[in-house]
Amino acid sequence: MELTGKVIAVLDPKSGTSKSGNKWEAQEYVIETHDQYPRKMCFDVFGSEKIQQFNIQIGEELTVSFDIDAREWNGRWFNSIRAWKVERVPSQAQTAQVEPPFPPLNATPDAPVDFAASSENDDLPF
């Protein structure tokens, strides 16, 4: 699944040690969509390597690919939304630079048309 929106919060990092003695780190972020009725989603990035690789900052426009999982603890269920891929959405200014709507003003025009060298079989009345 994926969601596109603006990062509106970066929460404090969490870290700890697993039952097997391995250290772990996770960072949570909140993203808000640009729909008519904006939705917010809190997702996490697990692992210090991924946190550094994604380098998510407040105000960035992102498309987040994620998995949803649920786990039970003491008779209660908790959802986990874990990002596995993050892509920056190009701004409108960057998109305009990539594909200009008109040719540049200093572009050389195609060869000019020679209207004087028309044929005698021209069927136009003028």
Short mmCIF file of N, CA and C in Angstrom, two decimals:
data_model
loop_
_atom_site.label_atom_id
_atom_site.label_comp_id
_atom_site.label_asym_id
_atom_site.label_seq_id
_atom_site.Cartn_x
_atom_site.Cartn_y
_atom_site.Cartn_z
N MET A 1 0.84 -1.17 0.00
CA MET A 1 0.00 0.00 0.00
C MET A 1 0.89 1.23 0.00
N GLU A 2 0.32 2.35 -0.48
CA GLU A 2 1.09 3.58 -0.43
C GLU A 2 0.18 4.78 -0.23
N LEU A 3 0.77 5.85 0.27
CA LEU A 3 0.05 7.07 0.59
C LEU A 3 0.98 8.25 0.27
N THR A 4 0.42 9.31 -0.33
CA THR A 4 1.20 10.49 -0.66
C THR A 4 0.68 11.66 0.15
N GLY A 5 1.60 12.43 0.71
CA GLY A 5 1.22 13.59 1.49
C GLY A 5 2.42 14.34 2.02
N LYS A 6 2.15 15.24 2.95
CA LYS A 6 3.18 16.10 3.53
C LYS A 6 3.48 15.63 4.95
N VAL A 7 4.75 15.56 5.30
CA VAL A 7 5.17 15.18 6.65
C VAL A 7 4.88 16.36 7.57
N ILE A 8 4.03 16.12 8.60
CA ILE A 8 3.65 17.20 9.51
C ILE A 8 4.26 17.02 10.91
N ALA A 9 4.83 15.85 11.19
CA ALA A 9 5.45 15.64 12.50
C ALA A 9 6.51 14.55 12.42
N VAL A 10 7.58 14.76 13.16
CA VAL A 10 8.62 13.75 13.34
C VAL A 10 8.68 13.50 14.85
N LEU A 11 8.31 12.30 15.27
CA LEU A 11 8.25 11.98 16.69
C LEU A 11 9.62 11.54 17.20
N ASP A 12 9.74 11.49 18.52
CA ASP A 12 11.00 11.11 19.14
C ASP A 12 11.36 9.67 18.77
N PRO A 13 12.65 9.41 18.52
CA PRO A 13 13.07 8.04 18.19
C PRO A 13 12.91 7.13 19.40
N LYS A 14 12.68 5.86 19.09
CA LYS A 14 12.57 4.83 20.13
C LYS A 14 13.66 3.81 19.89
N SER A 15 14.19 3.26 20.97
CA SER A 15 15.20 2.22 20.83
C SER A 15 15.11 1.28 22.02
N GLY A 16 15.72 0.14 21.86
CA GLY A 16 15.69 -0.84 22.92
C GLY A 16 16.51 -2.06 22.55
N THR A 17 16.31 -3.11 23.34
CA THR A 17 17.00 -4.38 23.11
C THR A 17 15.95 -5.48 23.06
N SER A 18 16.03 -6.32 22.05
CA SER A 18 15.07 -7.42 21.89
C SER A 18 15.34 -8.51 22.91
N LYS A 19 14.42 -9.48 23.00
CA LYS A 19 14.58 -10.61 23.91
C LYS A 19 15.86 -11.38 23.62
N SER A 20 16.26 -11.40 22.35
CA SER A 20 17.47 -12.13 21.98
C SER A 20 18.74 -11.30 22.17
N GLY A 21 18.61 -10.07 22.68
CA GLY A 21 19.78 -9.24 22.96
C GLY A 21 20.21 -8.32 21.83
N ASN A 22 19.45 -8.26 20.75
CA ASN A 22 19.79 -7.37 19.63
C ASN A 22 19.22 -5.98 19.86
N LYS A 23 20.02 -4.95 19.59
CA LYS A 23 19.56 -3.57 19.73
C LYS A 23 18.72 -3.19 18.51
N TRP A 24 17.69 -2.39 18.74
CA TRP A 24 16.84 -1.93 17.65
C TRP A 24 16.56 -0.43 17.83
N GLU A 25 16.15 0.20 16.72
CA GLU A 25 15.79 1.61 16.72
C GLU A 25 14.63 1.82 15.75
N ALA A 26 13.69 2.68 16.12
CA ALA A 26 12.55 3.00 15.26
C ALA A 26 12.25 4.49 15.37
N GLN A 27 11.74 5.05 14.29
CA GLN A 27 11.38 6.48 14.25
C GLN A 27 9.98 6.57 13.68
N GLU A 28 9.12 7.37 14.31
CA GLU A 28 7.75 7.54 13.84
C GLU A 28 7.57 8.92 13.21
N TYR A 29 6.71 8.95 12.19
CA TYR A 29 6.42 10.18 11.45
C TYR A 29 4.91 10.25 11.22
N VAL A 30 4.40 11.46 11.04
CA VAL A 30 2.99 11.65 10.72
C VAL A 30 2.93 12.35 9.37
N ILE A 31 2.11 11.80 8.47
CA ILE A 31 1.94 12.35 7.12
C ILE A 31 0.46 12.71 6.95
N GLU A 32 0.19 13.80 6.22
CA GLU A 32 -1.18 14.25 5.97
C GLU A 32 -1.41 14.33 4.48
N THR A 33 -2.55 13.78 4.02
CA THR A 33 -2.88 13.78 2.60
C THR A 33 -3.41 15.15 2.19
N HIS A 34 -3.56 15.35 0.88
CA HIS A 34 -4.07 16.61 0.34
C HIS A 34 -5.49 16.42 -0.21
N ASP A 35 -6.23 15.46 0.30
CA ASP A 35 -7.60 15.21 -0.14
C ASP A 35 -8.52 16.34 0.30
N GLN A 36 -9.76 16.31 -0.19
CA GLN A 36 -10.74 17.30 0.22
C GLN A 36 -10.90 17.27 1.74
N TYR A 37 -10.91 16.06 2.30
CA TYR A 37 -10.93 15.87 3.74
C TYR A 37 -9.61 15.18 4.11
N PRO A 38 -8.57 15.97 4.44
CA PRO A 38 -7.24 15.40 4.66
C PRO A 38 -7.24 14.33 5.75
N ARG A 39 -6.48 13.27 5.49
CA ARG A 39 -6.30 12.19 6.46
C ARG A 39 -4.87 12.21 6.94
N LYS A 40 -4.69 11.77 8.18
CA LYS A 40 -3.35 11.69 8.75
C LYS A 40 -3.04 10.23 9.04
N MET A 41 -1.75 9.88 8.90
CA MET A 41 -1.32 8.52 9.19
C MET A 41 0.02 8.59 9.90
N CYS A 42 0.13 7.86 11.00
CA CYS A 42 1.40 7.74 11.71
C CYS A 42 2.04 6.44 11.25
N PHE A 43 3.27 6.52 10.75
CA PHE A 43 3.98 5.32 10.31
C PHE A 43 5.35 5.32 10.94
N ASP A 44 5.98 4.15 10.95
CA ASP A 44 7.32 4.08 11.50
C ASP A 44 8.30 3.51 10.49
N VAL A 45 9.55 3.87 10.72
CA VAL A 45 10.67 3.32 9.95
C VAL A 45 11.52 2.57 10.97
N PHE A 46 11.78 1.30 10.69
CA PHE A 46 12.49 0.44 11.64
C PHE A 46 13.93 0.23 11.17
N GLY A 47 14.86 0.44 12.08
CA GLY A 47 16.28 0.22 11.79
C GLY A 47 17.01 1.52 11.55
N SER A 48 18.15 1.69 12.21
CA SER A 48 18.90 2.94 12.09
C SER A 48 19.39 3.17 10.66
N GLU A 49 19.68 2.09 9.92
CA GLU A 49 20.13 2.26 8.53
C GLU A 49 19.02 2.87 7.68
N LYS A 50 17.79 2.37 7.83
CA LYS A 50 16.66 2.88 7.05
C LYS A 50 16.32 4.32 7.46
N ILE A 51 16.41 4.61 8.76
CA ILE A 51 16.12 5.96 9.24
C ILE A 51 17.09 6.94 8.58
N GLN A 52 18.36 6.60 8.55
CA GLN A 52 19.37 7.47 7.92
C GLN A 52 19.18 7.53 6.41
N GLN A 53 18.86 6.39 5.80
CA GLN A 53 18.69 6.34 4.34
C GLN A 53 17.52 7.22 3.90
N PHE A 54 16.38 7.12 4.58
CA PHE A 54 15.20 7.89 4.20
C PHE A 54 15.35 9.37 4.57
N ASN A 55 15.98 9.68 5.72
CA ASN A 55 16.25 11.06 6.15
C ASN A 55 15.02 11.95 5.99
N ILE A 56 13.91 11.56 6.58
CA ILE A 56 12.63 12.27 6.44
C ILE A 56 12.63 13.53 7.29
N GLN A 57 12.18 14.64 6.69
CA GLN A 57 12.14 15.94 7.37
C GLN A 57 10.71 16.49 7.33
N ILE A 58 10.37 17.31 8.34
CA ILE A 58 9.06 17.96 8.38
C ILE A 58 8.90 18.85 7.14
N GLY A 59 7.72 18.82 6.54
CA GLY A 59 7.40 19.66 5.39
C GLY A 59 7.65 19.01 4.05
N GLU A 60 8.31 17.85 4.02
CA GLU A 60 8.58 17.18 2.75
C GLU A 60 7.33 16.52 2.20
N GLU A 61 7.22 16.51 0.88
CA GLU A 61 6.16 15.79 0.19
C GLU A 61 6.70 14.40 -0.15
N LEU A 62 6.02 13.35 0.34
CA LEU A 62 6.50 11.99 0.17
C LEU A 62 5.40 11.06 -0.33
N THR A 63 5.84 10.00 -0.99
CA THR A 63 4.98 8.86 -1.24
C THR A 63 5.59 7.73 -0.42
N VAL A 64 4.81 7.23 0.54
CA VAL A 64 5.28 6.21 1.47
C VAL A 64 4.64 4.88 1.11
N SER A 65 5.47 3.87 0.85
CA SER A 65 5.00 2.50 0.65
C SER A 65 5.14 1.79 1.99
N PHE A 66 4.07 1.10 2.42
CA PHE A 66 4.08 0.55 3.76
C PHE A 66 3.31 -0.77 3.83
N ASP A 67 3.56 -1.49 4.92
CA ASP A 67 2.82 -2.70 5.25
C ASP A 67 2.10 -2.46 6.56
N ILE A 68 0.93 -3.07 6.70
CA ILE A 68 0.15 -2.97 7.94
C ILE A 68 0.14 -4.34 8.59
N ASP A 69 0.38 -4.35 9.91
CA ASP A 69 0.37 -5.60 10.67
C ASP A 69 -0.25 -5.31 12.03
N ALA A 70 -0.82 -6.31 12.64
CA ALA A 70 -1.41 -6.17 13.97
C ALA A 70 -0.79 -7.21 14.89
N ARG A 71 -0.67 -6.85 16.17
CA ARG A 71 -0.14 -7.79 17.15
C ARG A 71 -0.95 -7.67 18.44
N GLU A 72 -0.99 -8.74 19.19
CA GLU A 72 -1.75 -8.80 20.43
C GLU A 72 -0.80 -8.68 21.61
N TRP A 73 -1.20 -7.91 22.62
CA TRP A 73 -0.42 -7.80 23.85
C TRP A 73 -1.40 -7.59 25.00
N ASN A 74 -1.38 -8.52 25.94
CA ASN A 74 -2.26 -8.48 27.12
C ASN A 74 -3.74 -8.36 26.74
N GLY A 75 -4.15 -9.10 25.73
CA GLY A 75 -5.55 -9.11 25.33
C GLY A 75 -5.98 -7.93 24.47
N ARG A 76 -5.06 -7.02 24.14
CA ARG A 76 -5.38 -5.88 23.28
C ARG A 76 -4.62 -6.01 21.99
N TRP A 77 -5.18 -5.45 20.91
CA TRP A 77 -4.54 -5.51 19.60
C TRP A 77 -4.05 -4.12 19.20
N PHE A 78 -2.87 -4.10 18.59
CA PHE A 78 -2.25 -2.86 18.17
C PHE A 78 -1.82 -2.99 16.71
N ASN A 79 -2.09 -1.93 15.94
CA ASN A 79 -1.68 -1.90 14.54
C ASN A 79 -0.29 -1.30 14.40
N SER A 80 0.42 -1.79 13.42
CA SER A 80 1.74 -1.26 13.10
C SER A 80 1.74 -0.94 11.61
N ILE A 81 2.12 0.29 11.27
CA ILE A 81 2.23 0.71 9.88
C ILE A 81 3.71 0.99 9.64
N ARG A 82 4.36 0.08 8.94
CA ARG A 82 5.82 0.16 8.76
C ARG A 82 6.17 0.50 7.32
N ALA A 83 6.90 1.59 7.13
CA ALA A 83 7.33 2.02 5.80
C ALA A 83 8.49 1.15 5.34
N TRP A 84 8.46 0.73 4.09
CA TRP A 84 9.56 -0.04 3.52
C TRP A 84 10.19 0.69 2.32
N LYS A 85 9.50 1.74 1.85
CA LYS A 85 10.07 2.56 0.77
C LYS A 85 9.50 3.97 0.90
N VAL A 86 10.36 4.97 0.71
CA VAL A 86 9.95 6.37 0.77
C VAL A 86 10.51 7.07 -0.47
N GLU A 87 9.63 7.77 -1.20
CA GLU A 87 10.05 8.51 -2.39
C GLU A 87 9.65 9.96 -2.23
N ARG A 88 10.55 10.86 -2.55
CA ARG A 88 10.25 12.29 -2.52
C ARG A 88 9.39 12.62 -3.74
N VAL A 89 8.35 13.41 -3.52
CA VAL A 89 7.49 13.86 -4.61
C VAL A 89 8.11 15.14 -5.15
N PRO A 90 8.40 15.20 -6.47
CA PRO A 90 9.01 16.42 -7.01
C PRO A 90 8.06 17.60 -6.89
N SER A 91 8.61 18.76 -6.56
CA SER A 91 7.78 19.96 -6.45
C SER A 91 7.35 20.41 -7.84
N GLN A 92 6.38 21.30 -7.91
CA GLN A 92 5.90 21.78 -9.20
C GLN A 92 7.00 22.55 -9.93
N ALA A 93 7.86 23.23 -9.19
CA ALA A 93 8.95 23.97 -9.82
C ALA A 93 9.93 23.01 -10.48
N GLN A 94 10.22 21.88 -9.82
CA GLN A 94 11.13 20.90 -10.40
C GLN A 94 10.51 20.25 -11.63
N THR A 95 9.21 19.97 -11.58
CA THR A 95 8.53 19.35 -12.72
C THR A 95 8.55 20.29 -13.91
N ALA A 96 8.36 21.60 -13.68
CA ALA A 96 8.37 22.58 -14.76
C ALA A 96 9.75 22.66 -15.41
N GLN A 97 10.81 22.48 -14.62
CA GLN A 97 12.15 22.52 -15.18
C GLN A 97 12.43 21.31 -16.04
N VAL A 98 11.86 20.18 -15.71
CA VAL A 98 12.11 18.95 -16.46
C VAL A 98 11.43 18.99 -17.82
N GLU A 99 10.19 19.46 -17.88
CA GLU A 99 9.44 19.48 -19.12
C GLU A 99 8.93 20.89 -19.40
N PRO A 100 9.68 21.72 -20.14
CA PRO A 100 9.20 23.07 -20.42
C PRO A 100 8.00 23.01 -21.37
N PRO A 101 6.98 23.84 -21.13
CA PRO A 101 5.78 23.78 -21.97
C PRO A 101 6.00 24.34 -23.37
N PHE A 102 6.98 25.24 -23.57
CA PHE A 102 7.23 25.85 -24.87
C PHE A 102 8.71 25.70 -25.22
N PRO A 103 9.03 25.71 -26.50
CA PRO A 103 10.46 25.65 -26.85
C PRO A 103 11.15 26.93 -26.40
N PRO A 104 12.44 26.88 -26.13
CA PRO A 104 13.17 28.08 -25.70
C PRO A 104 13.14 29.15 -26.78
N LEU A 105 13.22 30.41 -26.35
CA LEU A 105 13.15 31.53 -27.29
C LEU A 105 14.34 31.58 -28.24
N ASN A 106 15.47 31.08 -27.83
CA ASN A 106 16.66 31.14 -28.68
C ASN A 106 16.82 29.90 -29.55
N ALA A 107 15.80 29.08 -29.65
CA ALA A 107 15.88 27.87 -30.48
C ALA A 107 15.86 28.28 -31.96
N THR A 108 16.64 27.59 -32.78
CA THR A 108 16.67 27.89 -34.20
C THR A 108 15.44 27.30 -34.87
N PRO A 109 14.74 28.10 -35.68
CA PRO A 109 13.53 27.59 -36.34
C PRO A 109 13.90 26.62 -37.47
N ASP A 110 12.89 25.88 -37.89
CA ASP A 110 13.08 24.98 -39.04
C ASP A 110 13.36 25.82 -40.29
N ALA A 111 13.77 25.17 -41.36
CA ALA A 111 14.07 25.88 -42.62
C ALA A 111 12.85 26.68 -43.05
N PRO A 112 13.05 27.93 -43.50
CA PRO A 112 11.90 28.75 -43.91
C PRO A 112 11.26 28.20 -45.19
N VAL A 113 9.97 28.41 -45.28
CA VAL A 113 9.23 27.96 -46.46
C VAL A 113 9.35 29.02 -47.55
N ASP A 114 9.66 28.58 -48.77
CA ASP A 114 9.81 29.49 -49.90
C ASP A 114 8.48 29.52 -50.66
N PHE A 115 7.68 30.59 -50.41
CA PHE A 115 6.37 30.69 -51.04
C PHE A 115 6.47 31.14 -52.50
N ALA A 116 7.55 31.75 -52.89
CA ALA A 116 7.71 32.22 -54.27
C ALA A 116 7.90 31.06 -55.24
N ALA A 117 8.38 29.96 -54.76
CA ALA A 117 8.65 28.82 -55.65
C ALA A 117 7.46 27.87 -55.67
N SER A 118 6.26 28.41 -55.75
CA SER A 118 5.08 27.53 -55.79
C SER A 118 4.85 27.03 -57.20
N SER A 119 4.13 25.96 -57.31
CA SER A 119 3.89 25.38 -58.64
C SER A 119 2.72 26.09 -59.31
N GLU A 120 2.63 25.94 -60.63
CA GLU A 120 1.56 26.54 -61.42
C GLU A 120 0.24 25.84 -61.18
N ASN A 121 0.25 24.64 -60.61
CA ASN A 121 -0.98 23.87 -60.39
C ASN A 121 -1.68 24.24 -59.08
N ASP A 122 -1.36 25.38 -58.54
CA ASP A 122 -1.94 25.80 -57.28
C ASP A 122 -3.42 26.09 -57.50
N ASP A 123 -4.32 25.48 -56.70
CA ASP A 123 -5.75 25.63 -56.91
C ASP A 123 -6.37 26.70 -56.01
N LEU A 124 -5.56 27.48 -55.34
CA LEU A 124 -6.11 28.54 -54.50
C LEU A 124 -6.48 29.72 -55.39
N PRO A 125 -7.60 30.42 -55.09
CA PRO A 125 -8.05 31.51 -55.95
C PRO A 125 -7.28 32.80 -55.78
N PHE A 126 -6.29 32.87 -54.96
CA PHE A 126 -5.55 34.12 -54.78
C PHE A 126 -4.06 33.90 -54.90
#
